[in-house]
Amino acid sequence: MSTNEKAISSSNSVKSFFAKIVRNQLFIPIAALLLLIIFNFAADIILHADTSFFKIVLEPSSTGNMVLSGNLITIIDNASELALLAIGMTLVTSASGGQDISVGATIAIAGSTILRIVKGYSPDISGAKFAAVIIGAFLLSVIVSALFGAFNGALVAYFKIQPMVATLILFTAGRSIAAWINNNDNISINDTRFGYFGNFIPGIPVPTPVFITIICIIVIALVLKFTNLRLYSQAVGINASSSRLNGINPKTIKLLSFIILGICVAVCGLIKVSRTSSITYAVIANNIEMDAILAVALGGNNLGGGKFNMTASVLGAYVIQFLTTTLFRMKVSSSAISAYKAIVVILLIIMSSPFIRKWLADRKNRRLAAKAGSNVRKEVA
Amino acid sequence: MSINTPALNGKSLKRRSSYTDTNLLLIITIAVFIVMYVCAVVFLKKGFTKPQMFFNILNENASLLVLSCGMTLVMITGGIDISVGQVTSLVCMACAVHLEQNGGNVFTSILLALGIGLAFGIVQGFLVAYLEFQPFIVTLAGLFFAKGLTTIISSDRISVTNEAFVKLCRYEVTIPFLGSVNKKGIFIPAYVEIGVVVALVLVVLLFCMLRWTKLGRNFYAVGGNNQSANMLGINVKLTKFLAHVLCGLCAGIGGYLFFLHACSGSPLHAQGAEMNAIASSIIGGTLLSGGVGNIAGTLFGVLSLSTIKMIVTSLGFDDPWWTNITVALMLCIFLLVQSVILSRKNKTKK
């Protein structure tokens, strides 16, 4: 009898352990990541009979310095912009209960601003002077994109327009404004030093965007740790009017979240234009808003606002990039990729929808009730 | 006297609230359109004095008009559909491939267009109404799905050479008594394309549907207040579902009209059409919060939007980015006006 009970309790504890893992917000992105890794591994062995996908080699790049290369490095490198956007988008989602769909267009604006400043300087100026120019251009682009973020935020917070509709304005006009900043010229910077931020710094084998992203993640982690930003934005997202009664100004918090997103966008803009040293207004950061929203959703955050988990969002961004690379590897053309991603989005939303959760909970309750009922009947018998 | 005052107050309140609703927004839209057109005629002259200019606006925007009408229906129920532009592009591409490479005829291509629109409407409507997802996310996914599907079908521009179809494209409906005299003194009557006729018929149908049928009134009830509509015995989910299905159908029809106008399929067709459709609906006095809107307003919204685009182009700013910035600016202004009107309305209620 006692052993029986023990077995039941141990099986229950195992069950509850698994339930805990499944209920953890990090479960979905980590599971998706594992799934993708297993899939790629299997595809590698079946199709190519080796594991070239996961190989990382140290080899000389086109400019002659030794760099790490391989699919995994590419994924971590290319996901930098997405991870940065996911940070800002998570805050916006949490505080305002909506998403900013103008991020791609604002990246174009930020990049265009940087190029406008940098193009005026000849490539033979000294290192210190060049650094000053870059820092100045970057700070200006931070101010510009924070202003555009504040514009979105003001529409959302003070005029109570739904975030997605308010940001629709910049979604349409943003790329045009970016083109207008540079008179629609095709600018390319010849200075190789400008490419350091998006590619490699000589002597360092890891791509620079990785470092930039790590710095930003540390900064946001410290901010969330030592300030009330997390608490306030969650409170505003869950119930704006009761948080107002508790002394938080929901309008300021919403505005702040959009401004933080604007700053993240400026960093993305720097990385993006530095990667190619040039800009194409219609194409730069195309469809990235979809990926950023997808990263937030994949992190298990409620798209209707409220509680959030920053780690899960950032992890989600890397999973998205992994998915994109995998799709490229399956020889899906770059323009058709959006169709596959749309299917993933729909599946994710269906899984995380309150309707399905309620249905699952109902089923579980019914099963428990049936079990309890049978136990009662047994005892009676 | 003291008995009369509250009654009088009530009356004045009632009158004010009726003005702050649809009527005020509709009047603003019509006034904006008339002022803009008159200004264009007086100051610009370049062709704006000819009646054909007006009909050209209609010719170029027949598909936008239909898309905007569908958008208005969804927005009245409190939702939004941003997939319509890419569905238009998908319809153009699918019909072009069907006519050119699969040897289809005009009739089956119309059925194909309607089918694509309906399919998008039904799936998105089901997800929004019955599974209760945010309409924006669902239709954003729809947008990207349609975008990807278009390029999967073909990434190149396909021109249509099917004889019957080209005949239909070129068909012009002449308008009696209106036209201009050219340099040689020959009278050239004004004309509209066949798409305009279809679009206008659809506008009238939808206008009547919203105003006089039970379904139309249900749209307003659901958008105005979900719960009280439910308590009145309206099937809220079905109503939302039908709004999305109708919007999808409109996207299919609008897509075919675009196809008729362009006579080709290309992944670049109808870029940003969803934005223009939303802007037209908002300018036409449809509130984003739902429950308020009018197809007649949408008609004038489309007209003022296309007139301002025409004016910007004829002022010499022919780069496409200027029209984008103008549309965004106009949308921004009308959104702010709406927000102010809404907050005033809430204050009067309190």
Short mmCIF file of C-alpha atoms in Angstrom, two decimals, chain A residues 13-372:
data_model
loop_
_atom_site.label_atom_id
_atom_site.label_comp_id
_atom_site.label_asym_id
_atom_site.label_seq_id
_atom_site.Cartn_x
_atom_site.Cartn_y
_atom_site.Cartn_z
CA SER A 13 6.25 14.85 -8.69
CA VAL A 14 7.74 13.88 -12.06
CA LYS A 15 4.55 15.04 -13.68
CA SER A 16 4.55 18.29 -11.77
CA PHE A 17 8.22 18.79 -12.64
CA PHE A 18 7.41 18.43 -16.32
CA ALA A 19 4.38 20.63 -15.93
CA LYS A 20 6.59 23.26 -14.32
CA ILE A 21 9.02 23.10 -17.22
CA VAL A 22 6.24 23.29 -19.79
CA ARG A 23 4.61 26.16 -17.97
CA ASN A 24 7.89 28.10 -17.86
CA GLN A 25 7.89 30.94 -20.35
CA LEU A 26 11.29 29.98 -21.66
CA PHE A 27 9.96 26.55 -22.66
CA ILE A 28 8.55 27.54 -26.05
CA PRO A 29 11.65 29.34 -27.44
CA ILE A 30 14.06 26.72 -26.09
CA ALA A 31 11.93 23.88 -27.40
CA ALA A 32 11.71 25.59 -30.79
CA LEU A 33 15.47 26.08 -30.81
CA LEU A 34 16.09 22.40 -29.98
CA LEU A 35 13.60 21.36 -32.65
CA LEU A 36 15.40 23.48 -35.27
CA ILE A 37 18.80 22.13 -34.22
CA ILE A 38 17.58 18.54 -34.42
CA PHE A 39 15.94 19.22 -37.77
CA ASN A 40 19.12 20.74 -39.22
CA PHE A 41 21.21 17.94 -37.78
CA ALA A 42 18.95 15.32 -39.35
CA ALA A 43 18.84 17.16 -42.68
CA ASP A 44 22.62 17.42 -42.65
CA ILE A 45 23.16 13.74 -42.05
CA ILE A 46 20.51 12.63 -44.52
CA LEU A 47 21.23 15.06 -47.34
CA HIS A 48 24.95 15.80 -47.00
CA ALA A 49 26.16 12.93 -44.84
CA ASP A 50 28.15 15.29 -42.61
CA THR A 51 27.55 18.02 -40.04
CA SER A 52 28.71 21.02 -42.01
CA PHE A 53 25.85 23.13 -40.65
CA PHE A 54 27.33 23.33 -37.18
CA LYS A 55 30.96 23.64 -38.22
CA ILE A 56 32.74 26.79 -37.09
CA VAL A 57 36.12 27.50 -38.65
CA LEU A 58 38.72 30.22 -38.23
CA GLU A 59 39.65 31.43 -41.69
CA PRO A 60 40.96 34.58 -43.35
CA SER A 61 38.23 36.95 -44.55
CA SER A 62 38.30 39.02 -47.74
CA THR A 63 40.13 41.80 -45.91
CA GLY A 64 42.80 39.43 -44.70
CA ASN A 65 42.20 39.13 -40.97
CA MET A 66 41.32 35.87 -39.28
CA VAL A 67 37.60 35.60 -38.52
CA LEU A 68 35.25 32.92 -37.33
CA SER A 69 32.83 31.73 -39.94
CA GLY A 70 30.06 29.17 -40.07
CA ASN A 71 26.30 29.02 -40.01
CA LEU A 72 26.02 29.44 -36.25
CA ILE A 73 28.16 32.59 -36.30
CA THR A 74 26.07 33.95 -39.16
CA ILE A 75 22.88 33.30 -37.23
CA ILE A 76 24.13 35.00 -34.07
CA ASP A 77 25.49 37.87 -36.14
CA ASN A 78 22.37 38.41 -38.25
CA ALA A 79 20.02 38.10 -35.30
CA SER A 80 21.60 41.12 -33.61
CA GLU A 81 19.18 43.68 -35.04
CA LEU A 82 16.24 41.44 -34.26
CA ALA A 83 17.37 40.91 -30.67
CA LEU A 84 17.75 44.67 -30.19
CA LEU A 85 14.30 45.29 -31.65
CA ALA A 86 12.83 42.52 -29.51
CA ILE A 87 14.03 44.36 -26.38
CA GLY A 88 12.21 47.56 -27.32
CA MET A 89 9.20 45.78 -28.78
CA THR A 90 8.70 43.77 -25.59
CA LEU A 91 8.52 46.95 -23.54
CA VAL A 92 6.12 48.58 -26.01
CA THR A 93 3.95 45.45 -26.10
CA SER A 94 3.88 45.26 -22.33
CA ALA A 95 3.01 48.91 -21.69
CA SER A 96 0.72 49.77 -24.60
CA GLY A 97 -0.81 46.41 -25.43
CA GLY A 98 0.07 46.83 -29.10
CA GLN A 99 3.04 46.59 -31.39
CA ASP A 100 5.05 49.13 -33.31
CA ILE A 101 4.95 48.25 -37.01
CA SER A 102 7.06 51.22 -38.09
CA VAL A 103 10.40 49.87 -36.84
CA GLY A 104 11.64 48.88 -40.32
CA ALA A 105 10.87 52.34 -41.67
CA THR A 106 12.44 54.05 -38.66
CA ILE A 107 15.62 51.98 -39.13
CA ALA A 108 15.74 53.43 -42.65
CA ILE A 109 15.43 56.94 -41.18
CA ALA A 110 18.15 56.34 -38.57
CA GLY A 111 20.50 54.81 -41.15
CA SER A 112 19.85 57.64 -43.57
CA THR A 113 20.64 60.21 -40.85
CA ILE A 114 23.96 58.53 -40.05
CA LEU A 115 24.95 58.37 -43.72
CA ARG A 116 24.01 62.01 -44.26
CA ILE A 117 26.50 63.09 -41.57
CA VAL A 118 29.27 60.63 -42.44
CA LYS A 119 29.24 61.16 -46.21
CA GLY A 120 30.55 64.72 -45.83
CA TYR A 121 33.93 63.59 -44.49
CA SER A 122 36.76 62.36 -46.68
CA PRO A 123 38.15 58.89 -45.94
CA ASP A 124 41.66 60.13 -45.09
CA ILE A 125 40.84 61.87 -41.80
CA SER A 126 42.58 60.61 -38.68
CA GLY A 127 41.18 57.86 -36.46
CA ALA A 128 40.22 60.07 -33.52
CA LYS A 129 38.44 62.56 -35.77
CA PHE A 130 36.62 59.76 -37.57
CA ALA A 131 35.50 58.28 -34.25
CA ALA A 132 34.16 61.70 -33.26
CA VAL A 133 32.23 61.94 -36.54
CA ILE A 134 30.72 58.48 -36.08
CA ILE A 135 29.76 59.17 -32.48
CA GLY A 136 28.20 62.49 -33.46
CA ALA A 137 26.25 60.88 -36.31
CA PHE A 138 25.11 58.06 -34.07
CA LEU A 139 23.99 60.42 -31.30
CA LEU A 140 22.06 62.48 -33.84
CA SER A 141 20.36 59.36 -35.18
CA VAL A 142 19.51 58.35 -31.60
CA ILE A 143 17.85 61.73 -31.08
CA VAL A 144 16.02 61.53 -34.41
CA SER A 145 14.66 58.03 -33.88
CA ALA A 146 13.82 58.79 -30.24
CA LEU A 147 11.82 61.75 -31.56
CA PHE A 148 9.99 59.54 -34.04
CA GLY A 149 9.41 57.06 -31.22
CA ALA A 150 8.05 59.91 -29.11
CA PHE A 151 5.74 60.87 -31.99
CA ASN A 152 4.34 57.32 -32.06
CA GLY A 153 4.20 57.26 -28.28
CA ALA A 154 2.38 60.58 -28.07
CA LEU A 155 -0.24 59.41 -30.55
CA VAL A 156 -0.73 56.25 -28.48
CA ALA A 157 -0.53 57.73 -24.98
CA TYR A 158 -2.07 61.17 -25.29
CA PHE A 159 -4.45 60.73 -28.23
CA LYS A 160 -5.42 57.15 -27.35
CA ILE A 161 -4.99 55.79 -30.88
CA GLN A 162 -4.37 52.04 -31.17
CA PRO A 163 -0.59 51.50 -31.38
CA MET A 164 -0.71 49.61 -34.65
CA VAL A 165 -2.75 52.29 -36.39
CA ALA A 166 -0.69 55.12 -34.93
CA THR A 167 2.52 53.51 -36.15
CA LEU A 168 0.92 52.85 -39.54
CA ILE A 169 1.59 56.53 -40.29
CA LEU A 170 5.36 56.10 -40.06
CA PHE A 171 5.10 52.63 -41.63
CA THR A 172 3.97 54.38 -44.82
CA ALA A 173 5.92 57.60 -44.62
CA GLY A 174 9.12 56.39 -42.94
CA ARG A 175 10.97 55.10 -45.99
CA SER A 176 9.94 58.20 -47.91
CA ILE A 177 11.29 60.43 -45.12
CA ALA A 178 14.52 58.41 -45.15
CA ALA A 179 14.84 58.98 -48.90
CA TRP A 180 14.05 62.65 -48.43
CA ILE A 181 16.81 63.11 -45.81
CA ASN A 182 19.40 62.22 -48.45
CA ASN A 183 17.53 63.61 -51.49
CA ASN A 184 17.02 60.02 -52.68
CA ASP A 185 20.74 59.70 -53.48
CA ASN A 186 22.37 56.31 -53.39
CA ILE A 187 25.10 56.91 -50.89
CA SER A 188 27.95 54.54 -50.26
CA ILE A 189 30.80 55.18 -47.85
CA ASN A 190 34.21 54.09 -49.12
CA ASP A 191 35.94 54.24 -45.74
CA THR A 192 36.54 50.69 -44.52
CA ARG A 193 36.47 51.91 -40.92
CA PHE A 194 32.76 52.65 -41.29
CA GLY A 195 32.16 48.95 -41.83
CA TYR A 196 33.56 47.99 -38.43
CA PHE A 197 30.19 48.21 -36.71
CA GLY A 198 28.43 45.77 -38.99
CA ASN A 199 31.30 43.43 -39.84
CA PHE A 200 34.61 42.71 -38.13
CA ILE A 201 37.14 44.88 -36.37
CA PRO A 202 40.61 43.75 -37.51
CA GLY A 203 42.15 41.39 -34.99
CA ILE A 204 38.86 40.35 -33.41
CA PRO A 205 37.42 37.13 -34.85
CA VAL A 206 33.84 37.73 -33.65
CA PRO A 207 31.48 40.04 -35.58
CA THR A 208 30.99 43.44 -33.91
CA PRO A 209 27.15 43.37 -33.88
CA VAL A 210 27.39 40.49 -31.39
CA PHE A 211 29.28 42.71 -28.94
CA ILE A 212 26.89 45.62 -29.49
CA THR A 213 23.94 43.34 -28.78
CA ILE A 214 25.56 41.91 -25.66
CA ILE A 215 26.24 45.43 -24.35
CA CYS A 216 22.64 46.46 -25.01
CA ILE A 217 21.29 43.31 -23.34
CA ILE A 218 23.45 43.98 -20.27
CA VAL A 219 22.28 47.59 -20.15
CA ILE A 220 18.60 46.66 -20.37
CA ALA A 221 19.11 43.90 -17.79
CA LEU A 222 20.63 46.41 -15.38
CA VAL A 223 17.84 48.89 -16.06
CA LEU A 224 15.20 46.25 -15.39
CA LYS A 225 17.07 45.11 -12.27
CA PHE A 226 17.64 48.48 -10.64
CA THR A 227 14.68 50.57 -11.76
CA ASN A 228 10.94 50.19 -11.53
CA LEU A 229 10.54 50.06 -15.32
CA ARG A 230 9.48 46.42 -15.35
CA LEU A 231 6.93 46.83 -12.58
CA TYR A 232 5.53 50.07 -13.97
CA SER A 233 5.15 48.93 -17.56
CA GLN A 234 3.54 45.67 -16.48
CA ALA A 235 1.16 47.56 -14.20
CA VAL A 236 0.22 49.95 -16.99
CA GLY A 237 -0.25 47.08 -19.42
CA ILE A 238 -2.44 45.08 -17.08
CA ASN A 239 -4.67 47.92 -15.94
CA ALA A 240 -3.89 51.49 -16.92
CA SER A 241 -6.55 53.18 -14.83
CA SER A 242 -5.78 51.33 -11.59
CA SER A 243 -2.06 51.96 -12.05
CA ARG A 244 -2.96 55.65 -12.42
CA LEU A 245 -4.82 55.45 -9.12
CA ASN A 246 -1.66 53.98 -7.59
CA GLY A 247 0.39 56.97 -8.60
CA ILE A 248 1.93 55.78 -11.86
CA ASN A 249 1.41 58.02 -14.86
CA PRO A 250 0.44 55.54 -17.62
CA LYS A 251 0.92 58.13 -20.35
CA THR A 252 4.54 58.76 -19.40
CA ILE A 253 5.29 55.06 -19.18
CA LYS A 254 3.81 54.39 -22.63
CA LEU A 255 5.71 57.32 -24.09
CA LEU A 256 8.91 56.09 -22.43
CA SER A 257 8.53 52.60 -23.85
CA PHE A 258 8.21 53.99 -27.38
CA ILE A 259 11.27 56.23 -26.83
CA ILE A 260 13.31 53.23 -25.63
CA LEU A 261 12.25 51.35 -28.76
CA GLY A 262 13.37 54.39 -30.78
CA ILE A 263 16.85 54.18 -29.22
CA CYS A 264 17.04 50.44 -29.98
CA VAL A 265 16.05 51.27 -33.55
CA ALA A 266 18.89 53.79 -33.84
CA VAL A 267 21.43 51.12 -32.81
CA CYS A 268 19.90 48.75 -35.40
CA GLY A 269 20.17 51.50 -38.01
CA LEU A 270 23.90 51.91 -37.30
CA ILE A 271 24.50 48.15 -37.62
CA LYS A 272 22.39 47.89 -40.78
CA VAL A 273 24.06 50.71 -42.72
CA SER A 274 27.49 49.67 -41.48
CA ARG A 275 27.01 46.14 -42.81
CA THR A 276 26.82 47.31 -46.43
CA SER A 277 28.25 50.84 -46.06
CA SER A 278 25.30 51.98 -48.16
CA ILE A 279 21.52 52.26 -48.05
CA THR A 280 18.62 51.21 -50.27
CA TYR A 281 15.61 53.01 -48.92
CA ALA A 282 12.93 50.60 -50.13
CA VAL A 283 14.71 47.43 -49.05
CA ILE A 284 16.69 48.14 -45.85
CA ALA A 285 15.27 46.23 -42.86
CA ASN A 286 12.37 45.04 -45.01
CA ASN A 287 9.75 42.95 -43.17
CA ILE A 288 11.72 43.23 -39.92
CA GLU A 289 8.65 44.46 -38.03
CA MET A 290 7.01 41.10 -38.64
CA ASP A 291 10.06 39.27 -37.29
CA ALA A 292 10.24 41.49 -34.22
CA ILE A 293 6.57 40.88 -33.38
CA LEU A 294 7.12 37.19 -34.02
CA ALA A 295 10.07 37.18 -31.59
CA VAL A 296 7.93 38.73 -28.86
CA ALA A 297 5.14 36.24 -29.52
CA LEU A 298 7.55 33.32 -29.63
CA GLY A 299 8.86 34.38 -26.23
CA GLY A 300 5.42 33.56 -24.89
CA ASN A 301 4.62 37.18 -24.08
CA ASN A 302 0.99 38.21 -24.20
CA LEU A 303 0.58 40.44 -27.25
CA GLY A 304 -2.26 42.22 -25.46
CA GLY A 305 0.09 43.75 -22.90
CA GLY A 306 0.94 43.12 -19.28
CA LYS A 307 3.55 40.67 -18.01
CA PHE A 308 6.66 40.10 -20.04
CA ASN A 309 9.83 38.07 -20.01
CA MET A 310 12.74 39.85 -21.68
CA THR A 311 15.00 36.77 -21.83
CA ALA A 312 12.33 34.82 -23.67
CA SER A 313 11.87 37.62 -26.22
CA VAL A 314 15.58 37.90 -26.96
CA LEU A 315 15.84 34.13 -27.22
CA GLY A 316 12.83 34.27 -29.55
CA ALA A 317 14.73 36.65 -31.83
CA TYR A 318 17.59 34.16 -32.18
CA VAL A 319 15.11 31.35 -32.88
CA ILE A 320 13.54 33.42 -35.68
CA GLN A 321 16.92 34.01 -37.28
CA PHE A 322 17.69 30.29 -36.95
CA LEU A 323 14.38 29.57 -38.69
CA THR A 324 15.18 32.04 -41.48
CA THR A 325 18.61 30.50 -42.04
CA THR A 326 17.10 27.02 -42.04
CA LEU A 327 14.52 28.09 -44.64
CA PHE A 328 17.26 29.61 -46.79
CA ARG A 329 19.10 26.33 -46.53
CA MET A 330 15.99 24.51 -47.76
CA LYS A 331 16.36 26.70 -50.89
CA VAL A 332 13.33 28.90 -50.17
CA SER A 333 13.69 32.20 -52.04
CA SER A 334 14.08 35.25 -49.85
CA SER A 335 10.82 36.86 -50.97
CA ALA A 336 8.79 33.68 -50.45
CA ILE A 337 10.07 33.25 -46.91
CA SER A 338 7.39 35.57 -45.55
CA ALA A 339 4.68 33.08 -46.53
CA TYR A 340 6.25 30.36 -44.37
CA LYS A 341 6.80 32.72 -41.49
CA ALA A 342 3.17 33.83 -41.66
CA ILE A 343 2.13 30.20 -41.16
CA VAL A 344 4.42 29.99 -38.11
CA VAL A 345 2.87 33.18 -36.70
CA ILE A 346 -0.65 31.86 -37.14
CA LEU A 347 0.27 28.54 -35.49
CA LEU A 348 1.91 30.37 -32.59
CA ILE A 349 -1.06 32.65 -32.05
CA ILE A 350 -3.41 29.70 -32.19
CA MET A 351 -1.33 27.87 -29.57
CA SER A 352 -1.12 30.85 -27.25
CA SER A 353 -4.69 32.06 -27.73
CA PRO A 354 -6.90 32.33 -24.64
CA PHE A 355 -9.54 30.33 -26.48
CA ILE A 356 -7.33 27.25 -26.93
CA ARG A 357 -5.88 27.57 -23.41
CA LYS A 358 -9.39 27.67 -21.99
CA TRP A 359 -10.33 24.64 -24.04
CA LEU A 360 -7.27 22.72 -22.79
CA ALA A 361 -7.92 23.75 -19.19
CA ASP A 362 -11.54 22.65 -19.51
CA ARG A 363 -10.43 19.28 -20.84
CA LYS A 364 -7.97 18.85 -18.00
CA ASN A 365 -10.58 19.81 -15.41
CA ARG A 366 -13.06 17.38 -16.90
CA ARG A 367 -10.48 14.60 -16.80
CA LEU A 368 -9.63 15.39 -13.19
CA ALA A 369 -13.31 15.47 -12.32
CA ALA A 370 -13.81 12.11 -14.02
CA LYS A 371 -10.86 10.68 -12.09
CA ALA A 372 -12.19 12.02 -8.81
#
